[in-house]
Tab-separated table of N, CA and C in Angstrom:
chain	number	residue	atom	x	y	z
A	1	UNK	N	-24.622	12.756	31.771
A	1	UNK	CA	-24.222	11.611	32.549
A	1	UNK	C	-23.635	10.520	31.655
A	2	UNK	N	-24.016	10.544	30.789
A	2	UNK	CA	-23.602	9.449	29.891
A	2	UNK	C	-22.151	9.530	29.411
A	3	UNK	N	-22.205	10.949	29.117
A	3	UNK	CA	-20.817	10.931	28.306
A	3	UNK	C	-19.815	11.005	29.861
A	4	UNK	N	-20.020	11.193	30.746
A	4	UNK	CA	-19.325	11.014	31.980
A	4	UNK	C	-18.633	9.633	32.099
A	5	UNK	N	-19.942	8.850	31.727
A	5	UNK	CA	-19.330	6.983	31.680
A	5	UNK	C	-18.781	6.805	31.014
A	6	UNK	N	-18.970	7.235	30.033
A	6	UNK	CA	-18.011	7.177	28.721
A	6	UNK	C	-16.658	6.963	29.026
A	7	UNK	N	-16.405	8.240	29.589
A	7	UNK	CA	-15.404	8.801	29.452
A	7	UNK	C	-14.623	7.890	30.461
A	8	UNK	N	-15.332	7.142	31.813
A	8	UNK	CA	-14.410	6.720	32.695
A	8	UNK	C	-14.462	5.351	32.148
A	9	UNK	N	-15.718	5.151	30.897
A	9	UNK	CA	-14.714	3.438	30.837
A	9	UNK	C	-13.853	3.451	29.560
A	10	UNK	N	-13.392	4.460	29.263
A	10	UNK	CA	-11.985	4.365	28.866
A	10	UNK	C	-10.663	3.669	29.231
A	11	UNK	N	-11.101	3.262	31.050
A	11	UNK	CA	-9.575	2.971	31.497
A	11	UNK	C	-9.980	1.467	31.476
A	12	UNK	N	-11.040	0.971	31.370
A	12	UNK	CA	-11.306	-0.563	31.006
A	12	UNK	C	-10.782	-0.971	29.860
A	13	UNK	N	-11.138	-0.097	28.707
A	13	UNK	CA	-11.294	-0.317	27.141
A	13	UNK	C	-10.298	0.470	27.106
A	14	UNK	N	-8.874	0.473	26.826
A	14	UNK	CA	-7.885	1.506	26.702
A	14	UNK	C	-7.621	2.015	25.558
A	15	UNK	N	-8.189	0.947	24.472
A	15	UNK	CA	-7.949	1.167	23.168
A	15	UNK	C	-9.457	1.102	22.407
A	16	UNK	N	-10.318	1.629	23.178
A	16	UNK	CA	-12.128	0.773	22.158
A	16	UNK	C	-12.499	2.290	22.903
A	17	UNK	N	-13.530	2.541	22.197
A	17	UNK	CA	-14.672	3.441	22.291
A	17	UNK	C	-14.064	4.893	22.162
A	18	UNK	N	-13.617	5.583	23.035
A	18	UNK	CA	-12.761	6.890	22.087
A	18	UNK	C	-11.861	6.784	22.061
A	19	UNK	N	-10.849	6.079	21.183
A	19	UNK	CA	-9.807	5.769	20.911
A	19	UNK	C	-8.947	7.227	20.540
A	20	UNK	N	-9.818	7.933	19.343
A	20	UNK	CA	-9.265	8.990	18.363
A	20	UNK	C	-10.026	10.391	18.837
A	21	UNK	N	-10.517	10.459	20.059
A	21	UNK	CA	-11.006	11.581	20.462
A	21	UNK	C	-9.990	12.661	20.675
A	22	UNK	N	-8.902	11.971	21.237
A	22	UNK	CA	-8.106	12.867	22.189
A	22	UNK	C	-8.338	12.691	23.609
A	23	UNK	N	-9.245	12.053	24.170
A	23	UNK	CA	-9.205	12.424	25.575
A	23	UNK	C	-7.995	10.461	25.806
A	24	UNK	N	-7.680	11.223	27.098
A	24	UNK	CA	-7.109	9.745	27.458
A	24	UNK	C	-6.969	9.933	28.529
A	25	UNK	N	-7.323	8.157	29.588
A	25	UNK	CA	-7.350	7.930	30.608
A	25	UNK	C	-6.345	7.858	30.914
A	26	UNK	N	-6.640	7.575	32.989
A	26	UNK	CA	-4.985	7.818	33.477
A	26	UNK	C	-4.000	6.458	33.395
A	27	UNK	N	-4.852	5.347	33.318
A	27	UNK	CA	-4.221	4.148	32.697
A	27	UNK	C	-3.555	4.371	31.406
A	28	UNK	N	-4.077	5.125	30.478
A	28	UNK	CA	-3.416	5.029	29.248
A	28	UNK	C	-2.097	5.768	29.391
A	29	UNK	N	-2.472	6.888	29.489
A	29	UNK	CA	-1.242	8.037	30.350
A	29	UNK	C	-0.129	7.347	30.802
A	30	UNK	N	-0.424	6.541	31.874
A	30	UNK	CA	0.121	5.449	32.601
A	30	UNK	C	1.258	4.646	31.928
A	31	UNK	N	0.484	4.536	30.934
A	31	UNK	CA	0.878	3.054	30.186
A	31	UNK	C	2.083	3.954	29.246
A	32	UNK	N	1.574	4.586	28.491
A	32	UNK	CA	2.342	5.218	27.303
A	32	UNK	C	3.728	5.995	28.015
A	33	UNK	N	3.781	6.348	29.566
A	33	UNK	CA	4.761	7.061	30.080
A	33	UNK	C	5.613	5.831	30.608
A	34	UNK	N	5.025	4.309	30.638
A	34	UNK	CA	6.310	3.398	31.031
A	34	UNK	C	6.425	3.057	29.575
A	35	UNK	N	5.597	2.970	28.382
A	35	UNK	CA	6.586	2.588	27.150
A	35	UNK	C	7.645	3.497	26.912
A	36	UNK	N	7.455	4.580	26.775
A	36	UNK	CA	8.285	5.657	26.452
A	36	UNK	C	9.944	5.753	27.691
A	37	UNK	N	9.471	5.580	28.901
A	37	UNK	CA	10.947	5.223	29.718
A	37	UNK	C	11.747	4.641	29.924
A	38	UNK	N	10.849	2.814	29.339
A	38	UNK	CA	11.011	1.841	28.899
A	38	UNK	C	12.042	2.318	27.810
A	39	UNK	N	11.555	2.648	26.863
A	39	UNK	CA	12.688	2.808	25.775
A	39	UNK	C	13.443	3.853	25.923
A	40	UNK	N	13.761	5.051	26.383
A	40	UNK	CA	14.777	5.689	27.377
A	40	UNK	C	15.393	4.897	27.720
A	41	UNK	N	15.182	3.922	28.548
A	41	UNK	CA	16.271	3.250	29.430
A	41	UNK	C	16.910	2.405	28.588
A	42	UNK	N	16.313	1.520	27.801
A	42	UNK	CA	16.884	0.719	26.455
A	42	UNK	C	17.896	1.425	25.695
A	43	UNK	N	17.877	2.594	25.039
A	43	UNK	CA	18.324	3.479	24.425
A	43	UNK	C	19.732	4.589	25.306
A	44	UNK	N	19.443	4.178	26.261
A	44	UNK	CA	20.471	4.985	27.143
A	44	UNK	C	21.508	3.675	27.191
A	45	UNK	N	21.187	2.524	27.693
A	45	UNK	CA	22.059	1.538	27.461
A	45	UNK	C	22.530	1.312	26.277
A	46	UNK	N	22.052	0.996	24.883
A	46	UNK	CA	22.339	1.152	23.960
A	46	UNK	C	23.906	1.996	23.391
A	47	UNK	N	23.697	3.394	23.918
A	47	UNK	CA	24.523	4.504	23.774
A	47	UNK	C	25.332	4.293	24.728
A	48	UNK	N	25.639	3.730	25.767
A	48	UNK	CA	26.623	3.290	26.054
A	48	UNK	C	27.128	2.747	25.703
A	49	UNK	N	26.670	1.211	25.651
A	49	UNK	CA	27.565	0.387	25.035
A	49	UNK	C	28.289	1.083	23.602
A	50	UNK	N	27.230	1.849	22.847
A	50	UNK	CA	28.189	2.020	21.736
A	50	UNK	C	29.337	2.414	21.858
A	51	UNK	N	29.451	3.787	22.857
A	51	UNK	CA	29.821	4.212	23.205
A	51	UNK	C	31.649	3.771	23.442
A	52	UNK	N	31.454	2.912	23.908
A	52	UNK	CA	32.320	1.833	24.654
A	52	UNK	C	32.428	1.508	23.228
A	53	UNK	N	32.425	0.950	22.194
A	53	UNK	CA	32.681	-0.004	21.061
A	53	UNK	C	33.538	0.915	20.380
A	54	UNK	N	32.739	2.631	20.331
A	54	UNK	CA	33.650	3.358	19.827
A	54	UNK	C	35.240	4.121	20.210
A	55	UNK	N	34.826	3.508	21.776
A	55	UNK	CA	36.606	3.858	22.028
A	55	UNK	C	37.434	3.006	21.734
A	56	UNK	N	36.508	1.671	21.721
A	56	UNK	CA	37.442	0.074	21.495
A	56	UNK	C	38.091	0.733	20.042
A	57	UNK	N	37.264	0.972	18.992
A	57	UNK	CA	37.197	1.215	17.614
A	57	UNK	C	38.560	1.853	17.528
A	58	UNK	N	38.397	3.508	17.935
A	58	UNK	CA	39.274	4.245	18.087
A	58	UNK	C	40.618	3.988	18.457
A	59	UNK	N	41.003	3.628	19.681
A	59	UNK	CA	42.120	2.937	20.005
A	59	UNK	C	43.076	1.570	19.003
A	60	UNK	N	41.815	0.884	18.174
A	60	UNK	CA	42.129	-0.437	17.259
A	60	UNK	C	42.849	0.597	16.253
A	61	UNK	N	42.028	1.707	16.004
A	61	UNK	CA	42.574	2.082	14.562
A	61	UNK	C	43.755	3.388	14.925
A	62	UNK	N	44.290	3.477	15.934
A	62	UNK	CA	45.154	3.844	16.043
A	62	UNK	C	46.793	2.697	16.367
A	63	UNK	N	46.003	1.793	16.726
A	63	UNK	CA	46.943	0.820	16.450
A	63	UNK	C	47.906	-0.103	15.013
A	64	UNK	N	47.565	1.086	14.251
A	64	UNK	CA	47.704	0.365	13.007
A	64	UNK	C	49.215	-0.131	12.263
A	65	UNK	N	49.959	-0.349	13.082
A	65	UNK	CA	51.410	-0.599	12.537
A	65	UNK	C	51.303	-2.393	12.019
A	66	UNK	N	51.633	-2.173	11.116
A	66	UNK	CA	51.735	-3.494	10.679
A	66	UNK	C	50.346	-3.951	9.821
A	67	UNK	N	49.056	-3.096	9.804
A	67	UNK	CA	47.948	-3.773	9.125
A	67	UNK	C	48.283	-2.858	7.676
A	68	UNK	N	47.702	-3.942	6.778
A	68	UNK	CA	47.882	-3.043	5.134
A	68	UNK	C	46.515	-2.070	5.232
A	69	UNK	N	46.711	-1.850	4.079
A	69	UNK	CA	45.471	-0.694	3.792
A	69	UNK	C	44.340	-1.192	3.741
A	70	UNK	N	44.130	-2.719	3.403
A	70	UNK	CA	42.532	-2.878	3.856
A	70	UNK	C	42.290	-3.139	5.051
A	71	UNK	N	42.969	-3.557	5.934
A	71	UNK	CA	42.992	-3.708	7.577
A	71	UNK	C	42.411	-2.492	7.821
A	72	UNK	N	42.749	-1.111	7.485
A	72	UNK	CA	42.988	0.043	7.875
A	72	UNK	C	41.592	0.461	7.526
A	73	UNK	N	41.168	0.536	5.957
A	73	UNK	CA	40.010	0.690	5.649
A	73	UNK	C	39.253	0.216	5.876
A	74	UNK	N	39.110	-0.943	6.360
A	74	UNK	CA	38.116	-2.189	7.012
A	74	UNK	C	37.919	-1.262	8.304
A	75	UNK	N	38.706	-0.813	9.098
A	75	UNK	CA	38.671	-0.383	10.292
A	75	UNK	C	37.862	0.833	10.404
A	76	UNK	N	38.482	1.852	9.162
A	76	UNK	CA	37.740	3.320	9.193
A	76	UNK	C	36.366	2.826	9.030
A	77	UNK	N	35.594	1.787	8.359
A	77	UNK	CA	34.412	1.636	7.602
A	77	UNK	C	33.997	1.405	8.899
A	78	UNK	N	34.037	0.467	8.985
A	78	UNK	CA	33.706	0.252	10.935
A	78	UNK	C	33.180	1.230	11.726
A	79	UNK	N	34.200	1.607	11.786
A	79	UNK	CA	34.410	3.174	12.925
A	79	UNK	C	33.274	4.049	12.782
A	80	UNK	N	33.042	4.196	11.286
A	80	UNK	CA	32.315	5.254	10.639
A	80	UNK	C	30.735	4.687	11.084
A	81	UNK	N	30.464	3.661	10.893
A	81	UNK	CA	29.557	2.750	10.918
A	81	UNK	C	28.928	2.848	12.158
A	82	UNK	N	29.399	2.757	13.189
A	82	UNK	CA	29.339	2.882	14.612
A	82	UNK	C	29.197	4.071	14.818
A	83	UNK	N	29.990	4.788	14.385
A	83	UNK	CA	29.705	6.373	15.078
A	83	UNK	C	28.438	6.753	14.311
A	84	UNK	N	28.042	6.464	13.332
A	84	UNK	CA	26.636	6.872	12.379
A	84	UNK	C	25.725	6.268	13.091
A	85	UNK	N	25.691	4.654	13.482
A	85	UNK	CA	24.885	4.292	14.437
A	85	UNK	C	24.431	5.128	16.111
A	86	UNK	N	25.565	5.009	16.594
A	86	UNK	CA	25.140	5.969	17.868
A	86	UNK	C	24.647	7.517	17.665
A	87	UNK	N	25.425	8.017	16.558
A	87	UNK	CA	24.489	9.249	16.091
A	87	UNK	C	22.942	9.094	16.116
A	88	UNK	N	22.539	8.008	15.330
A	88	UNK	CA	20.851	7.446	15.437
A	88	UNK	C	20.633	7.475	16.730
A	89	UNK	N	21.063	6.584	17.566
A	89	UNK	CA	20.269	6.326	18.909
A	89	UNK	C	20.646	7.108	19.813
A	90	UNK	N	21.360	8.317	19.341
A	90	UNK	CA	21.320	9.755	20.242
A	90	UNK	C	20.347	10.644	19.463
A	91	UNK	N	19.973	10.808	18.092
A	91	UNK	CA	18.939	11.423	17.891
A	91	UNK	C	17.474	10.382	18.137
A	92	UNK	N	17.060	9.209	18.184
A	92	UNK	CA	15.573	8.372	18.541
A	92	UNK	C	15.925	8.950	20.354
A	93	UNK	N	16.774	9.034	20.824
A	93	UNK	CA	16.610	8.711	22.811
A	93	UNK	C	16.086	10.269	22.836
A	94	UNK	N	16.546	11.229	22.369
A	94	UNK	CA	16.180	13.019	22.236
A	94	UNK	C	14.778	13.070	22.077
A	95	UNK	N	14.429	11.554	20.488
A	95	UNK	CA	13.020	12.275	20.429
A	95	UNK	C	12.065	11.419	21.421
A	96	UNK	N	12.464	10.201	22.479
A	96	UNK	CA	11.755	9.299	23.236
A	96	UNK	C	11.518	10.600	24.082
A	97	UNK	N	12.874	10.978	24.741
A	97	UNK	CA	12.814	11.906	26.072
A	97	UNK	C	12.018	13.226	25.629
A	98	UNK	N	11.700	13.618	24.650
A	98	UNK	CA	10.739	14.829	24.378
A	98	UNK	C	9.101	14.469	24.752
A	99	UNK	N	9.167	13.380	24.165
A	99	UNK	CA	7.852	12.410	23.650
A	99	UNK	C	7.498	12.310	25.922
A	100	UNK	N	8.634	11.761	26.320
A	100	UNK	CA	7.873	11.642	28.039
A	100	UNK	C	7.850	13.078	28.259
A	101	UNK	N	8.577	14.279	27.954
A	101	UNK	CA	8.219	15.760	28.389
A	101	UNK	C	7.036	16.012	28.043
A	102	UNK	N	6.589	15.469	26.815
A	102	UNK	CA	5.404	16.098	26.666
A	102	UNK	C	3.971	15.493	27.114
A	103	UNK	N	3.971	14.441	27.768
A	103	UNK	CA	3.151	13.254	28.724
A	103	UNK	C	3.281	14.451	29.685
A	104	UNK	N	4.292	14.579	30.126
A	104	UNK	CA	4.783	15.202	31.550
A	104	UNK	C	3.981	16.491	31.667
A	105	UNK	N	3.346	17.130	30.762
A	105	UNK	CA	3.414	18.497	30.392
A	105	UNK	C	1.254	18.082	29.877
A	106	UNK	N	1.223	16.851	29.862
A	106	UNK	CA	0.037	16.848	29.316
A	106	UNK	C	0.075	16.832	27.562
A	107	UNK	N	0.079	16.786	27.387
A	107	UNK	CA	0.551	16.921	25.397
A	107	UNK	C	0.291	16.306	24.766
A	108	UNK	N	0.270	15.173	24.779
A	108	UNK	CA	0.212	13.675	24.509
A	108	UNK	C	-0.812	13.621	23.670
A	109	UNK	N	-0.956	13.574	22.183
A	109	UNK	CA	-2.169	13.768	22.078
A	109	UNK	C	-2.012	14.953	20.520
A	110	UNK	N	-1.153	15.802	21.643
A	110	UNK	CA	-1.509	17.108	20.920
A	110	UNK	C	-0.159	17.731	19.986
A	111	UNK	N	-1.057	17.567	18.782
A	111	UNK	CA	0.202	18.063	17.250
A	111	UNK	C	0.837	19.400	18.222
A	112	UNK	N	2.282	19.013	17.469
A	112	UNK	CA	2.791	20.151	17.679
A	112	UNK	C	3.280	21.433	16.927
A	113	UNK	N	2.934	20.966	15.968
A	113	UNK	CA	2.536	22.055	14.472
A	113	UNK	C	1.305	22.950	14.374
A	114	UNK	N	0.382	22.042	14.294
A	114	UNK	CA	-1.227	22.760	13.930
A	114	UNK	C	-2.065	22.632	15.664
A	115	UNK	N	-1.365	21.740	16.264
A	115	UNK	CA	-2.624	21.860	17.957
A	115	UNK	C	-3.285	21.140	17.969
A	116	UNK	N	-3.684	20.107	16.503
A	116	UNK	CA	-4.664	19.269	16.423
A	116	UNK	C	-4.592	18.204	17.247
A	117	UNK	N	-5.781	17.203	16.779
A	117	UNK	CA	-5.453	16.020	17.772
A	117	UNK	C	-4.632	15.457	16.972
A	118	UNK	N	-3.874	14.247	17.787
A	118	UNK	CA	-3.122	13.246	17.256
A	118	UNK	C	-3.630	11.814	17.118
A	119	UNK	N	-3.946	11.121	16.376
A	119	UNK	CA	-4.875	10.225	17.515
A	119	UNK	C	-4.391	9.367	18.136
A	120	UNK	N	-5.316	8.872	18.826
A	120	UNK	CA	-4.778	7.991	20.238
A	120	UNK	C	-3.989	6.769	19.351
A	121	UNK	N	-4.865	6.095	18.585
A	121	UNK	CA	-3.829	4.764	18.375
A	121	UNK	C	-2.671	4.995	17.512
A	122	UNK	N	-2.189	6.442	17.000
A	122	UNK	CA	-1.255	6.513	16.167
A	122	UNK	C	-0.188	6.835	17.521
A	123	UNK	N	-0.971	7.544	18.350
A	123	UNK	CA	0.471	7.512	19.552
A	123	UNK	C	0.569	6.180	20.276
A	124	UNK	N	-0.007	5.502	20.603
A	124	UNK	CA	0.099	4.185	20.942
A	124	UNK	C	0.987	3.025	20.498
A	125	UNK	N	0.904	3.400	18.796
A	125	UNK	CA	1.561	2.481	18.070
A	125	UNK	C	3.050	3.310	17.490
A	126	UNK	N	2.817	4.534	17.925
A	126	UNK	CA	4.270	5.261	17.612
A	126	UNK	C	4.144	6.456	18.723
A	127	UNK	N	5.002	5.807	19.774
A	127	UNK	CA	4.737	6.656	20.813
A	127	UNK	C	5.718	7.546	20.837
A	128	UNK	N	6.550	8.431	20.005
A	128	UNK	CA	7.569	9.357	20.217
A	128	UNK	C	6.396	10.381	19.140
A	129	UNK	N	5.290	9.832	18.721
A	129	UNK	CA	4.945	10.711	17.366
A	129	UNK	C	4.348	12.244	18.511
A	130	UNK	N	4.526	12.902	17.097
A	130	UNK	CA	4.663	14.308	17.783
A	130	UNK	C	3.405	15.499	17.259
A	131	UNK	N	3.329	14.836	15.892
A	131	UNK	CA	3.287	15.398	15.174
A	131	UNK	C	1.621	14.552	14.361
A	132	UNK	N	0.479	15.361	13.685
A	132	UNK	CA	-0.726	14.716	13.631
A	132	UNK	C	-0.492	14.052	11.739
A	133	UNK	N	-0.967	13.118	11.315
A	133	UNK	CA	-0.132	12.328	9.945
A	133	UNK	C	-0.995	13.911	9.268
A	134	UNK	N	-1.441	14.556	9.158
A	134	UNK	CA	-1.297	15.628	7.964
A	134	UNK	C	-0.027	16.092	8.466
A	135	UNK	N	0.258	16.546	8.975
A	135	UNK	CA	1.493	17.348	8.862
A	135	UNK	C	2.690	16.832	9.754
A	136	UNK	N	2.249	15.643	9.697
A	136	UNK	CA	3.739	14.999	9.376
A	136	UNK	C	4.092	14.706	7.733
A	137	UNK	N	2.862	14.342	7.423
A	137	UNK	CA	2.678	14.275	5.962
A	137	UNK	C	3.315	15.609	4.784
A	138	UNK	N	3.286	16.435	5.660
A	138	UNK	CA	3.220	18.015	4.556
A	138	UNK	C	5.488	18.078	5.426
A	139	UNK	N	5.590	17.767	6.476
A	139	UNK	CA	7.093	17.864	6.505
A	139	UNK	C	7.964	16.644	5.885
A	140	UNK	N	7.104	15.601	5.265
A	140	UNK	CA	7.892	14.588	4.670
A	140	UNK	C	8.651	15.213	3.201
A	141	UNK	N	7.644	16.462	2.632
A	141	UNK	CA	7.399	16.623	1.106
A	141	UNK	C	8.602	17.925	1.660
């Protein structure tokens, strides 16, 4: 009986008492599936707009009659710059939208290397993490 209470005042204490168990309430669940869409949706806007900056880009640097060569190179640097950027926030939105599949799927929680736990406040405070810090640790090396 006890560990029964336990377990349901988790959704009071979202972050106190088994924080690093692995189990998690449906508030937390809750919570971690609007941060995570939350930043989906941030990140989808994001990539648009870049999106948009990079056709502006494109079109500028095809316009180039009359600019000298640093106009030109000023422009490629740019260009390059932007497209390296949206490259990023098309690979972080891939790993947000994995991160809600795997909420979706129940996962949350759970390494996807070794099966272990993950713990709760490391997904909390890095909610795309996937992966448990040993072996995120052992794919850094």
């Amino acid at each position: 009986m006890a560990g029964k209470s336990e377990g349901q005042s988790t959704t009071a204490t979202s972050t106190k008492g088994s924080a690093d168990d692995g189990t998690w309430s449906t508030a937390e669940v809750a919570e971690l599936r609007q941060t995570l869409q939350g930043e989906i949706d941030r990140l989808t806007r994001e990539l648009a707009e870049a999106q948009i900056d990079l056709v502006d880009l494109v079109q500028d640097t095809q316009d180039i009659v009359g600019d000298d060569q640093a106009d030109v190179g000023s422009k490629a640097i740019e260009r390059e710059h932007e497209a390296a950027m949206a490259a990023n926030t098309r690979d972080v939105l891939a790993q947000y939208q994995h991160a809600l599949e795997r909420v979706d799927a129940d996962l949350q929680g759970v390494c996807e290397s070794c099966g272990g736990v993950i713990p709760k406040l490391r997904v909390q405070a890095f909610p795309r993490a996937t992966l448990c810090v040993a072996c995120k640790s052992a794919q850094k090396r």
